[in-house]
mmCIF file of C-alpha atoms in Angstrom:
data_model
loop_
_atom_site.group_PDB
_atom_site.id
_atom_site.type_symbol
_atom_site.label_atom_id
_atom_site.label_comp_id
_atom_site.label_asym_id
_atom_site.label_seq_id
_atom_site.Cartn_x
_atom_site.Cartn_y
_atom_site.Cartn_z
ATOM 1 C CA MET T 946 26.025 -33.692 -212.274
ATOM 2 C CA SER T 947 25.593 -37.396 -211.681
ATOM 3 C CA ASP T 948 27.410 -40.695 -211.413
ATOM 4 C CA THR T 949 25.507 -43.971 -211.775
ATOM 5 C CA ARG T 950 26.456 -47.427 -210.502
ATOM 6 C CA ARG T 951 24.617 -50.475 -209.200
ATOM 7 C CA ASN T 952 24.077 -51.505 -205.604
ATOM 8 C CA HIS T 953 24.220 -48.176 -203.761
ATOM 9 C CA LEU T 954 20.909 -48.542 -201.974
ATOM 10 C CA PRO T 955 19.763 -45.868 -199.496
ATOM 11 C CA GLU T 956 21.785 -47.539 -196.744
ATOM 12 C CA GLY T 957 24.891 -47.377 -198.882
ATOM 13 C CA PHE T 958 24.217 -43.736 -199.698
ATOM 14 C CA TRP T 959 24.130 -42.766 -196.035
ATOM 15 C CA SER T 960 27.166 -44.901 -195.304
ATOM 16 C CA ALA T 961 29.077 -42.975 -197.967
ATOM 17 C CA VAL T 962 27.797 -39.640 -196.663
ATOM 18 C CA GLU T 963 29.018 -40.568 -193.173
ATOM 19 C CA VAL T 964 32.534 -40.990 -194.554
ATOM 20 C CA TRP T 965 32.473 -37.586 -196.249
ATOM 21 C CA VAL T 966 31.025 -35.899 -193.155
ATOM 22 C CA LYS T 967 33.213 -37.548 -190.516
ATOM 23 C CA LYS T 968 36.383 -38.302 -192.491
ATOM 24 C CA PRO T 969 36.723 -35.722 -195.276
ATOM 25 C CA HIS T 970 40.492 -36.139 -195.173
ATOM 26 C CA VAL T 971 40.337 -39.562 -196.835
ATOM 27 C CA VAL T 972 39.461 -37.880 -200.140
ATOM 28 C CA ASN T 973 40.461 -34.243 -199.544
ATOM 29 C CA LYS T 974 44.155 -34.661 -198.816
ATOM 30 C CA ARG T 975 44.482 -31.063 -197.640
ATOM 31 C CA LEU T 976 42.413 -31.822 -194.572
ATOM 32 C CA CYS T 977 43.502 -33.788 -191.522
ATOM 33 C CA GLY T 978 39.978 -34.562 -190.360
ATOM 34 C CA ALA T 979 36.854 -33.081 -188.868
ATOM 35 C CA THR T 980 35.298 -32.870 -185.440
ATOM 36 C CA GLU T 981 31.555 -32.879 -184.841
ATOM 37 C CA THR T 982 30.583 -30.249 -182.288
ATOM 38 C CA GLU T 983 26.797 -30.449 -182.437
ATOM 39 C CA SER T 984 24.009 -32.733 -183.666
ATOM 40 C CA ARG T 985 20.312 -31.846 -183.409
ATOM 41 C CA ASP T 986 17.032 -31.573 -185.279
ATOM 42 C CA VAL T 987 16.300 -28.159 -186.757
ATOM 43 C CA ASP T 988 13.448 -26.380 -188.499
ATOM 44 C CA SER T 989 13.087 -23.248 -190.584
ATOM 45 C CA GLY T 990 13.126 -21.089 -187.452
ATOM 46 C CA ASP T 991 16.522 -22.441 -186.446
ATOM 47 C CA LEU T 992 17.915 -21.626 -189.877
ATOM 48 C CA ARG T 993 16.549 -18.089 -189.626
ATOM 49 C CA LYS T 994 18.329 -17.660 -186.287
ATOM 50 C CA LEU T 995 21.584 -18.768 -187.865
ATOM 51 C CA LEU T 996 21.263 -16.098 -190.531
ATOM 52 C CA ASP T 997 20.391 -13.536 -187.856
ATOM 53 C CA SER T 998 19.192 -10.923 -190.307
ATOM 54 C CA ASN T 999 15.955 -9.412 -191.639
ATOM 55 C CA GLU T 1000 17.551 -7.847 -194.688
ATOM 56 C CA GLU T 1001 15.544 -8.307 -197.873
ATOM 57 C CA GLU T 1002 18.446 -9.838 -199.804
ATOM 58 C CA GLU T 1003 19.045 -12.508 -197.166
ATOM 59 C CA GLU T 1004 15.313 -13.197 -196.852
ATOM 60 C CA GLU T 1005 15.250 -14.007 -200.562
ATOM 61 C CA LEU T 1006 18.302 -16.199 -200.106
ATOM 62 C CA LEU T 1007 16.625 -17.977 -197.202
ATOM 63 C CA GLN T 1008 13.644 -18.838 -199.380
ATOM 64 C CA ASP T 1009 15.988 -20.182 -202.040
ATOM 65 C CA VAL T 1010 17.710 -22.305 -199.394
ATOM 66 C CA PHE T 1011 14.401 -23.707 -198.143
ATOM 67 C CA GLN T 1012 13.405 -24.612 -201.674
ATOM 68 C CA PHE T 1013 16.801 -26.217 -202.273
ATOM 69 C CA LEU T 1014 16.578 -28.184 -199.030
ATOM 70 C CA GLY T 1015 13.085 -29.417 -199.758
ATOM 71 C CA SER T 1016 13.646 -30.284 -203.417
ATOM 72 C CA GLY T 1017 10.297 -28.754 -204.275
ATOM 73 C CA VAL T 1018 8.539 -29.585 -200.999
ATOM 74 C CA SER T 1019 7.709 -26.553 -198.875
ATOM 75 C CA PRO T 1020 9.375 -26.454 -195.442
ATOM 76 C CA ALA T 1021 6.054 -25.835 -193.721
ATOM 77 C CA HIS T 1022 4.453 -28.881 -195.305
ATOM 78 C CA THR T 1023 7.456 -31.009 -194.393
ATOM 79 C CA HIS T 1024 7.454 -29.958 -190.755
ATOM 80 C CA GLN T 1025 3.706 -30.428 -190.377
ATOM 81 C CA LYS T 1026 4.427 -34.102 -191.004
ATOM 82 C CA GLY T 1027 6.889 -34.086 -188.128
ATOM 83 C CA LYS T 1028 9.976 -34.547 -190.273
ATOM 84 C CA PRO T 1029 12.513 -31.896 -189.256
ATOM 85 C CA TRP T 1030 15.955 -31.663 -190.751
ATOM 86 C CA SER T 1031 18.835 -33.280 -188.932
ATOM 87 C CA SER T 1032 21.659 -30.765 -188.541
ATOM 88 C CA ARG T 1033 25.260 -31.556 -187.758
ATOM 89 C CA VAL T 1034 27.934 -28.996 -187.081
ATOM 90 C CA ARG T 1035 31.497 -30.037 -187.856
ATOM 91 C CA THR T 1036 34.754 -28.146 -187.711
ATOM 92 C CA PHE T 1037 37.580 -28.491 -190.122
ATOM 93 C CA ILE T 1038 38.932 -25.090 -189.522
ATOM 94 C CA PRO T 1039 36.223 -23.921 -190.043
ATOM 95 C CA LYS T 1040 33.046 -25.254 -191.718
ATOM 96 C CA VAL T 1041 29.603 -26.532 -190.703
ATOM 97 C CA ASN T 1042 26.983 -28.475 -192.543
ATOM 98 C CA CYS T 1043 23.264 -29.173 -192.479
ATOM 99 C CA TYR T 1044 22.308 -32.837 -192.796
ATOM 100 C CA ASP T 1045 18.876 -33.783 -194.205
ATOM 101 C CA SER T 1046 17.963 -37.338 -193.234
ATOM 102 C CA ASP T 1047 14.366 -37.898 -194.397
ATOM 103 C CA ARG T 1048 14.563 -37.589 -198.177
ATOM 104 C CA GLN T 1049 17.630 -39.215 -199.696
ATOM 105 C CA HIS T 1050 19.870 -36.174 -199.894
ATOM 106 C CA VAL T 1051 22.258 -34.187 -197.763
ATOM 107 C CA THR T 1052 22.739 -30.413 -198.068
ATOM 108 C CA PHE T 1053 25.882 -28.565 -197.044
ATOM 109 C CA LEU T 1054 25.367 -25.013 -195.823
ATOM 110 C CA PRO T 1055 28.733 -23.363 -195.127
ATOM 111 C CA PHE T 1056 28.634 -20.783 -192.348
ATOM 112 C CA GLU T 1057 31.511 -18.532 -191.382
ATOM 113 C CA GLU T 1058 31.934 -16.987 -187.970
ATOM 114 C CA ASP T 1059 33.032 -13.386 -187.577
ATOM 115 C CA SER T 1060 34.550 -13.443 -184.102
ATOM 116 C CA ALA T 1061 34.958 -9.667 -184.029
ATOM 117 C CA ALA T 1062 31.332 -8.987 -184.894
ATOM 118 C CA GLY T 1063 30.056 -11.966 -182.903
ATOM 119 C CA ARG T 1064 27.808 -13.318 -185.640
ATOM 120 C CA VAL T 1065 27.606 -16.134 -188.158
ATOM 121 C CA SER T 1066 26.920 -15.577 -191.851
ATOM 122 C CA LEU T 1067 25.961 -18.003 -194.601
ATOM 123 C CA LYS T 1068 28.416 -18.313 -197.491
ATOM 124 C CA LYS T 1069 25.693 -18.425 -200.099
ATOM 125 C CA CYS T 1070 27.948 -19.037 -203.110
ATOM 126 C CA ASN T 1071 29.068 -22.453 -201.798
ATOM 127 C CA ILE T 1072 25.829 -24.278 -200.996
ATOM 128 C CA TYR T 1073 25.699 -27.768 -202.484
ATOM 129 C CA GLN T 1074 23.715 -30.980 -202.158
ATOM 130 C CA LEU T 1075 24.381 -34.708 -202.616
ATOM 131 C CA ARG T 1076 21.275 -36.512 -203.780
ATOM 132 C CA LEU T 1077 20.293 -40.153 -204.271
ATOM 133 C CA CYS T 1078 17.775 -39.748 -207.072
ATOM 134 C CA SER T 1079 15.797 -42.964 -206.587
ATOM 135 C CA LYS T 1080 16.241 -46.575 -205.624
ATOM 136 C CA ASP T 1081 15.398 -47.671 -209.163
ATOM 137 C CA CYS T 1082 17.717 -45.520 -211.274
ATOM 138 C CA GLU T 1083 20.523 -45.840 -208.746
ATOM 139 C CA ALA T 1084 21.948 -42.398 -209.534
ATOM 140 C CA LEU T 1085 23.942 -40.231 -207.172
ATOM 141 C CA GLU T 1086 23.955 -36.567 -208.119
ATOM 142 C CA LEU T 1087 25.719 -33.373 -207.094
ATOM 143 C CA HIS T 1088 23.619 -30.190 -207.109
ATOM 144 C CA VAL T 1089 24.667 -26.633 -206.347
ATOM 145 C CA LEU T 1090 22.375 -23.744 -205.483
ATOM 146 C CA THR T 1091 24.176 -21.422 -207.890
ATOM 147 C CA LEU T 1092 27.093 -21.923 -210.253
ATOM 148 C CA ASP T 1093 27.988 -18.240 -210.233
ATOM 149 C CA GLY T 1094 30.644 -17.063 -207.812
ATOM 150 C CA TRP T 1095 31.684 -20.436 -206.378
ATOM 151 C CA PHE T 1096 34.585 -19.714 -204.022
ATOM 152 C CA SER T 1097 37.488 -22.111 -203.493
ATOM 153 C CA ASP T 1098 40.439 -21.838 -201.135
ATOM 154 C CA GLY T 1099 41.660 -25.343 -201.967
ATOM 155 C CA VAL T 1100 41.229 -26.563 -198.377
ATOM 156 C CA ALA T 1101 37.884 -26.104 -196.626
ATOM 157 C CA TYR T 1102 36.233 -25.020 -199.872
ATOM 158 C CA PRO T 1103 37.204 -27.407 -202.701
ATOM 159 C CA LYS T 1104 36.917 -26.454 -206.345
ATOM 160 C CA LEU T 1105 33.552 -27.281 -207.908
ATOM 161 C CA PRO T 1106 35.011 -29.569 -210.646
ATOM 162 C CA TRP T 1107 36.827 -31.498 -207.876
ATOM 163 C CA LEU T 1108 33.511 -32.241 -206.141
ATOM 164 C CA SER T 1109 32.217 -33.771 -209.358
ATOM 165 C CA SER T 1110 35.320 -35.562 -210.664
ATOM 166 C CA ASP T 1111 36.889 -36.715 -207.378
ATOM 167 C CA LEU T 1112 34.384 -36.664 -204.523
ATOM 168 C CA LEU T 1113 31.331 -38.012 -206.339
ATOM 169 C CA PRO T 1114 32.980 -41.199 -207.698
ATOM 170 C CA LYS T 1115 34.421 -41.869 -204.227
ATOM 171 C CA LEU T 1116 30.965 -41.554 -202.668
ATOM 172 C CA VAL T 1117 29.518 -43.929 -205.255
ATOM 173 C CA ARG T 1118 32.213 -46.497 -204.481
ATOM 174 C CA TRP T 1119 31.718 -46.152 -200.722
ATOM 175 C CA ALA T 1120 27.948 -46.422 -201.158
ATOM 176 C CA ALA T 1121 28.337 -49.610 -203.208
ATOM 177 C CA GLU T 1122 30.627 -51.148 -200.609
ATOM 178 C CA CYS T 1123 28.431 -50.041 -197.700
ATOM 179 C CA LYS T 1124 30.822 -51.482 -195.155
ATOM 180 C CA SER T 1125 30.458 -50.871 -191.443
ATOM 181 C CA SER T 1126 32.863 -51.766 -188.680
ATOM 182 C CA GLU T 1127 32.392 -52.383 -184.981
ATOM 183 C CA PHE T 1128 35.810 -50.880 -184.323
ATOM 184 C CA LYS T 1129 36.512 -47.191 -183.873
ATOM 185 C CA SER T 1130 39.016 -45.598 -186.214
ATOM 186 C CA THR T 1131 42.338 -44.925 -184.530
ATOM 187 C CA LEU T 1132 42.171 -41.149 -185.070
ATOM 188 C CA SER T 1133 38.769 -41.030 -183.368
ATOM 189 C CA LEU T 1134 40.577 -41.788 -180.098
ATOM 190 C CA LEU T 1135 42.488 -38.505 -180.292
ATOM 191 C CA PRO T 1136 41.726 -34.774 -180.531
ATOM 192 C CA VAL T 1137 42.155 -34.269 -184.280
ATOM 193 C CA GLU T 1138 43.348 -30.671 -183.891
ATOM 194 C CA LYS T 1139 46.180 -31.728 -181.569
ATOM 195 C CA TYR T 1140 47.173 -34.549 -183.899
ATOM 196 C CA SER T 1141 47.233 -32.233 -186.922
ATOM 197 C CA LEU T 1142 49.284 -29.556 -185.171
ATOM 198 C CA THR T 1143 51.768 -32.047 -183.688
ATOM 199 C CA TYR T 1144 52.163 -33.836 -187.015
ATOM 200 C CA GLN T 1145 52.977 -30.628 -188.871
ATOM 201 C CA GLN T 1146 55.523 -29.673 -186.203
ATOM 202 C CA LEU T 1147 57.250 -33.066 -186.279
ATOM 203 C CA LYS T 1148 57.157 -33.229 -190.073
ATOM 204 C CA GLU T 1149 58.948 -29.894 -190.278
ATOM 205 C CA LYS T 1150 61.412 -30.926 -187.566
ATOM 206 C CA TYR T 1151 62.429 -34.268 -189.083
ATOM 207 C CA LYS T 1152 61.978 -33.680 -192.826
ATOM 208 C CA SER T 1153 65.753 -33.302 -193.206
ATOM 209 C CA MET T 1154 66.025 -37.071 -192.656
ATOM 210 C CA VAL T 1155 64.665 -37.580 -196.182
ATOM 211 C CA LYS T 1156 67.753 -35.952 -197.738
ATOM 212 C CA VAL T 1157 70.325 -37.939 -195.752
ATOM 213 C CA TRP T 1158 68.553 -41.322 -195.725
ATOM 214 C CA PRO T 1159 71.293 -43.980 -196.206
ATOM 215 C CA GLU T 1160 69.022 -47.021 -196.577
ATOM 216 C CA VAL T 1161 67.796 -48.490 -199.884
ATOM 217 C CA THR T 1162 64.174 -48.066 -198.778
ATOM 218 C CA ASN T 1163 61.988 -45.133 -199.884
ATOM 219 C CA PRO T 1164 62.937 -42.238 -197.554
ATOM 220 C CA GLU T 1165 59.701 -40.248 -197.889
ATOM 221 C CA LYS T 1166 57.545 -43.285 -197.167
ATOM 222 C CA PHE T 1167 59.449 -44.382 -194.069
ATOM 223 C CA VAL T 1168 60.241 -40.936 -192.640
ATOM 224 C CA TYR T 1169 56.725 -39.513 -192.856
ATOM 225 C CA GLU T 1170 55.117 -42.819 -191.860
ATOM 226 C CA ASP T 1171 57.172 -42.918 -188.658
ATOM 227 C CA VAL T 1172 56.481 -39.219 -188.060
ATOM 228 C CA ALA T 1173 52.755 -40.022 -188.231
ATOM 229 C CA ILE T 1174 53.078 -42.971 -185.831
ATOM 230 C CA ALA T 1175 55.204 -40.918 -183.428
ATOM 231 C CA THR T 1176 52.607 -38.140 -183.588
ATOM 232 C CA TYR T 1177 49.844 -40.560 -182.702
ATOM 233 C CA LEU T 1178 51.735 -41.961 -179.722
ATOM 234 C CA LEU T 1179 52.859 -38.563 -178.416
ATOM 235 C CA VAL T 1180 49.317 -37.165 -178.478
ATOM 236 C CA LEU T 1181 47.867 -40.374 -177.018
ATOM 237 C CA TRP T 1182 50.447 -40.376 -174.236
ATOM 238 C CA ALA T 1183 49.811 -36.704 -173.465
ATOM 239 C CA GLU T 1184 46.089 -37.464 -173.126
ATOM 240 C CA GLU T 1185 46.886 -40.439 -170.897
ATOM 241 C CA ARG T 1186 49.046 -38.301 -168.590
ATOM 242 C CA ALA T 1187 46.290 -35.706 -168.372
ATOM 243 C CA VAL T 1188 43.705 -38.341 -167.418
ATOM 244 C CA LYS T 1189 45.983 -39.859 -164.769
ATOM 245 C CA SER T 1190 47.218 -36.435 -163.560
ATOM 246 C CA VAL T 1191 50.876 -37.453 -163.880
ATOM 247 C CA THR T 1192 53.836 -35.614 -165.397
ATOM 248 C CA ASP T 1193 56.399 -38.374 -165.979
ATOM 249 C CA SER T 1194 56.797 -39.254 -169.657
ATOM 250 C CA GLN T 1195 55.900 -42.831 -170.582
ATOM 251 C CA SER T 1196 58.775 -45.225 -171.216
ATOM 252 C CA PHE T 1197 58.761 -47.676 -174.117
ATOM 253 C CA VAL T 1198 60.511 -50.521 -175.915
ATOM 254 C CA ASP T 1199 60.136 -50.863 -179.704
ATOM 255 C CA LEU T 1200 60.418 -54.554 -180.614
ATOM 256 C CA GLY T 1201 61.591 -55.002 -184.193
ATOM 257 C CA CYS T 1202 62.466 -51.321 -184.507
ATOM 258 C CA GLY T 1203 63.920 -51.617 -188.028
ATOM 259 C CA ASN T 1204 65.497 -48.320 -189.065
ATOM 260 C CA GLY T 1205 64.984 -46.989 -185.525
ATOM 261 C CA LEU T 1206 63.541 -43.654 -186.606
ATOM 262 C CA LEU T 1207 60.460 -44.037 -184.414
ATOM 263 C CA VAL T 1208 62.702 -44.671 -181.398
ATOM 264 C CA HIS T 1209 64.821 -41.649 -182.354
ATOM 265 C CA ILE T 1210 61.796 -39.331 -182.585
ATOM 266 C CA LEU T 1211 60.151 -40.527 -179.362
ATOM 267 C CA THR T 1212 63.463 -40.227 -177.498
ATOM 268 C CA ASN T 1213 64.079 -36.713 -178.842
ATOM 269 C CA GLU T 1214 60.586 -35.733 -177.735
ATOM 270 C CA GLY T 1215 61.358 -36.681 -174.134
ATOM 271 C CA HIS T 1216 60.268 -40.313 -173.743
ATOM 272 C CA PRO T 1217 62.861 -42.731 -172.336
ATOM 273 C CA GLY T 1218 63.046 -45.891 -174.378
ATOM 274 C CA ARG T 1219 65.008 -48.147 -176.675
ATOM 275 C CA GLY T 1220 64.652 -50.183 -179.824
ATOM 276 C CA ILE T 1221 65.666 -53.768 -180.502
ATOM 277 C CA ASP T 1222 66.069 -55.462 -183.873
ATOM 278 C CA VAL T 1223 67.686 -58.639 -185.102
ATOM 279 C CA ARG T 1224 69.751 -56.689 -187.666
ATOM 280 C CA ARG T 1225 71.617 -53.417 -187.358
ATOM 281 C CA ARG T 1226 70.884 -50.688 -189.933
ATOM 282 C CA ARG T 1227 73.341 -48.179 -191.392
ATOM 283 C CA ILE T 1228 71.164 -45.263 -190.303
ATOM 284 C CA TRP T 1229 71.606 -46.169 -186.627
ATOM 285 C CA ASP T 1230 75.015 -44.474 -186.592
ATOM 286 C CA MET T 1231 73.416 -41.169 -187.592
ATOM 287 C CA TYR T 1232 71.198 -40.829 -184.542
ATOM 288 C CA GLY T 1233 73.828 -40.363 -181.865
ATOM 289 C CA PRO T 1234 74.252 -42.012 -178.453
ATOM 290 C CA GLN T 1235 71.028 -40.596 -177.003
ATOM 291 C CA THR T 1236 69.031 -42.958 -179.244
ATOM 292 C CA GLU T 1237 69.414 -46.419 -177.700
ATOM 293 C CA LEU T 1238 69.262 -49.198 -180.288
ATOM 294 C CA GLU T 1239 70.290 -52.824 -179.801
ATOM 295 C CA GLU T 1240 71.092 -55.541 -182.317
ATOM 296 C CA LYS T 1241 69.612 -58.600 -180.688
ATOM 297 C CA ALA T 1242 67.292 -61.508 -181.453
ATOM 298 C CA ILE T 1243 64.235 -61.635 -179.209
ATOM 299 C CA THR T 1244 63.045 -65.036 -178.044
ATOM 300 C CA PRO T 1245 59.688 -64.934 -176.216
ATOM 301 C CA SER T 1246 60.648 -66.075 -172.734
ATOM 302 C CA GLU T 1247 61.125 -64.814 -169.204
ATOM 303 C CA SER T 1248 64.372 -63.188 -170.360
ATOM 304 C CA PHE T 1249 62.433 -60.726 -172.501
ATOM 305 C CA LEU T 1250 59.699 -59.312 -170.283
ATOM 306 C CA PHE T 1251 60.991 -55.714 -169.969
ATOM 307 C CA PRO T 1252 59.906 -55.021 -166.384
ATOM 308 C CA GLY T 1253 59.279 -51.393 -165.488
ATOM 309 C CA THR T 1254 58.394 -50.382 -169.056
ATOM 310 C CA ASP T 1255 55.140 -48.546 -169.689
ATOM 311 C CA TRP T 1256 54.601 -49.354 -173.359
ATOM 312 C CA LEU T 1257 55.614 -52.009 -175.845
ATOM 313 C CA ILE T 1258 55.602 -50.967 -179.502
ATOM 314 C CA GLY T 1259 55.514 -53.397 -182.400
ATOM 315 C CA ASN T 1260 56.086 -51.105 -185.378
ATOM 316 C CA HIS T 1261 57.779 -53.654 -187.673
ATOM 317 C CA SER T 1262 57.664 -56.672 -185.399
ATOM 318 C CA ASP T 1263 56.528 -59.189 -188.061
ATOM 319 C CA GLU T 1264 56.424 -62.728 -186.603
ATOM 320 C CA LEU T 1265 56.992 -61.323 -183.116
ATOM 321 C CA THR T 1266 53.678 -59.427 -183.213
ATOM 322 C CA PRO T 1267 51.437 -62.144 -181.689
ATOM 323 C CA TRP T 1268 53.829 -62.461 -178.750
ATOM 324 C CA ILE T 1269 53.591 -58.792 -177.756
ATOM 325 C CA PRO T 1270 50.242 -59.193 -175.922
ATOM 326 C CA VAL T 1271 51.736 -62.164 -174.049
ATOM 327 C CA ILE T 1272 54.775 -60.127 -172.974
ATOM 328 C CA ALA T 1273 52.591 -57.154 -172.033
ATOM 329 C CA ALA T 1274 50.379 -59.370 -169.854
ATOM 330 C CA SER T 1275 53.334 -60.458 -167.752
ATOM 331 C CA LYS T 1276 53.014 -59.724 -164.030
ATOM 332 C CA THR T 1277 56.523 -58.252 -164.053
ATOM 333 C CA TRP T 1278 55.321 -55.208 -165.960
ATOM 334 C CA LYS T 1279 54.919 -51.897 -164.164
ATOM 335 C CA SER T 1280 51.690 -51.442 -166.082
ATOM 336 C CA ASN T 1281 50.066 -53.873 -168.473
ATOM 337 C CA LYS T 1282 46.927 -51.884 -169.153
ATOM 338 C CA TYR T 1283 48.010 -50.537 -172.523
ATOM 339 C CA LEU T 1284 49.645 -52.215 -175.451
ATOM 340 C CA GLY T 1285 50.691 -50.384 -178.600
ATOM 341 C CA LEU T 1286 50.753 -52.328 -181.841
ATOM 342 C CA CYS T 1287 51.748 -50.409 -184.955
ATOM 343 C CA THR T 1288 51.441 -52.767 -187.901
ATOM 344 C CA ASN T 1289 51.025 -51.719 -191.552
ATOM 345 C CA LYS T 1290 50.230 -48.136 -190.529
ATOM 346 C CA ASN T 1291 47.362 -49.244 -188.268
ATOM 347 C CA ILE T 1292 47.796 -48.592 -184.570
ATOM 348 C CA GLN T 1293 45.695 -50.782 -182.323
ATOM 349 C CA ILE T 1294 45.241 -50.212 -178.639
ATOM 350 C CA ALA T 1295 44.630 -53.355 -176.597
ATOM 351 C CA LEU T 1296 43.312 -53.067 -173.045
#
């Protein structure tokens, strides 16, 4: 299986692989993300320890794996040259992979842990490899150890046709773009497992808002977008309280709160705060008196410094956005260390 396109040089290939390894959720929508728990160089002995068996059937499988990893080069010959494999272990409830960094390919070896038996076993039917054939032909290929018995659960183990028709073209595009950023992704600042669990809980809790949405805007887009932003802030704030060893929930003001749903969710989840917008929305009347929303124009001045507030949020603040750092830097603030800006789904944290 292959997909060919210009410009994905070896650097682009590894850039694309990094996306699939670290952020599988951007293409596999049934995943929230992945966490890397281990990164080290390994050799054939390490792989044997992972299998933890001397059975003849698994010994034959191990030889097949070595041949697949080496693409025709014997493991012993490879390691005599001092070129061990680079192995990364990631968890997306649950799965691990083996990462080959010398030749231009990466091999995924799925292991499953039997907690009762206290051992790890290789899921031999789902071994696959992504391979950059050569710099000249510029071909990216998908190889599998065996086509027979491929197992798919639709989440951690995708269907084989999906790897070819969906994943491979994405990797080719990412490789061609080969973009790197000096900034960390926002989700990398949080424990992904906590974010995923909290998001599912809030989504279930507030999904009824979609059915009663009185605004002309798309209810699914705005409800689930604000659920995601609220999830991010709630997990981030919980981590902040743990670091500072405090129990009081952070207070907030949402400038340009729009429909006010983010304020409603954060308030319901125990954070004192309010939202301000230049125009009242019909949905405001549905929230009840516990959700504090004000119809008011905000003019950057000493009258709008919000002393004693922990966080400022600019979810839909538009032209007010550049003024939020100025307001947050005011000496009248109880704490000006953190500033939350939520603009076009991207949450930035300014120190």
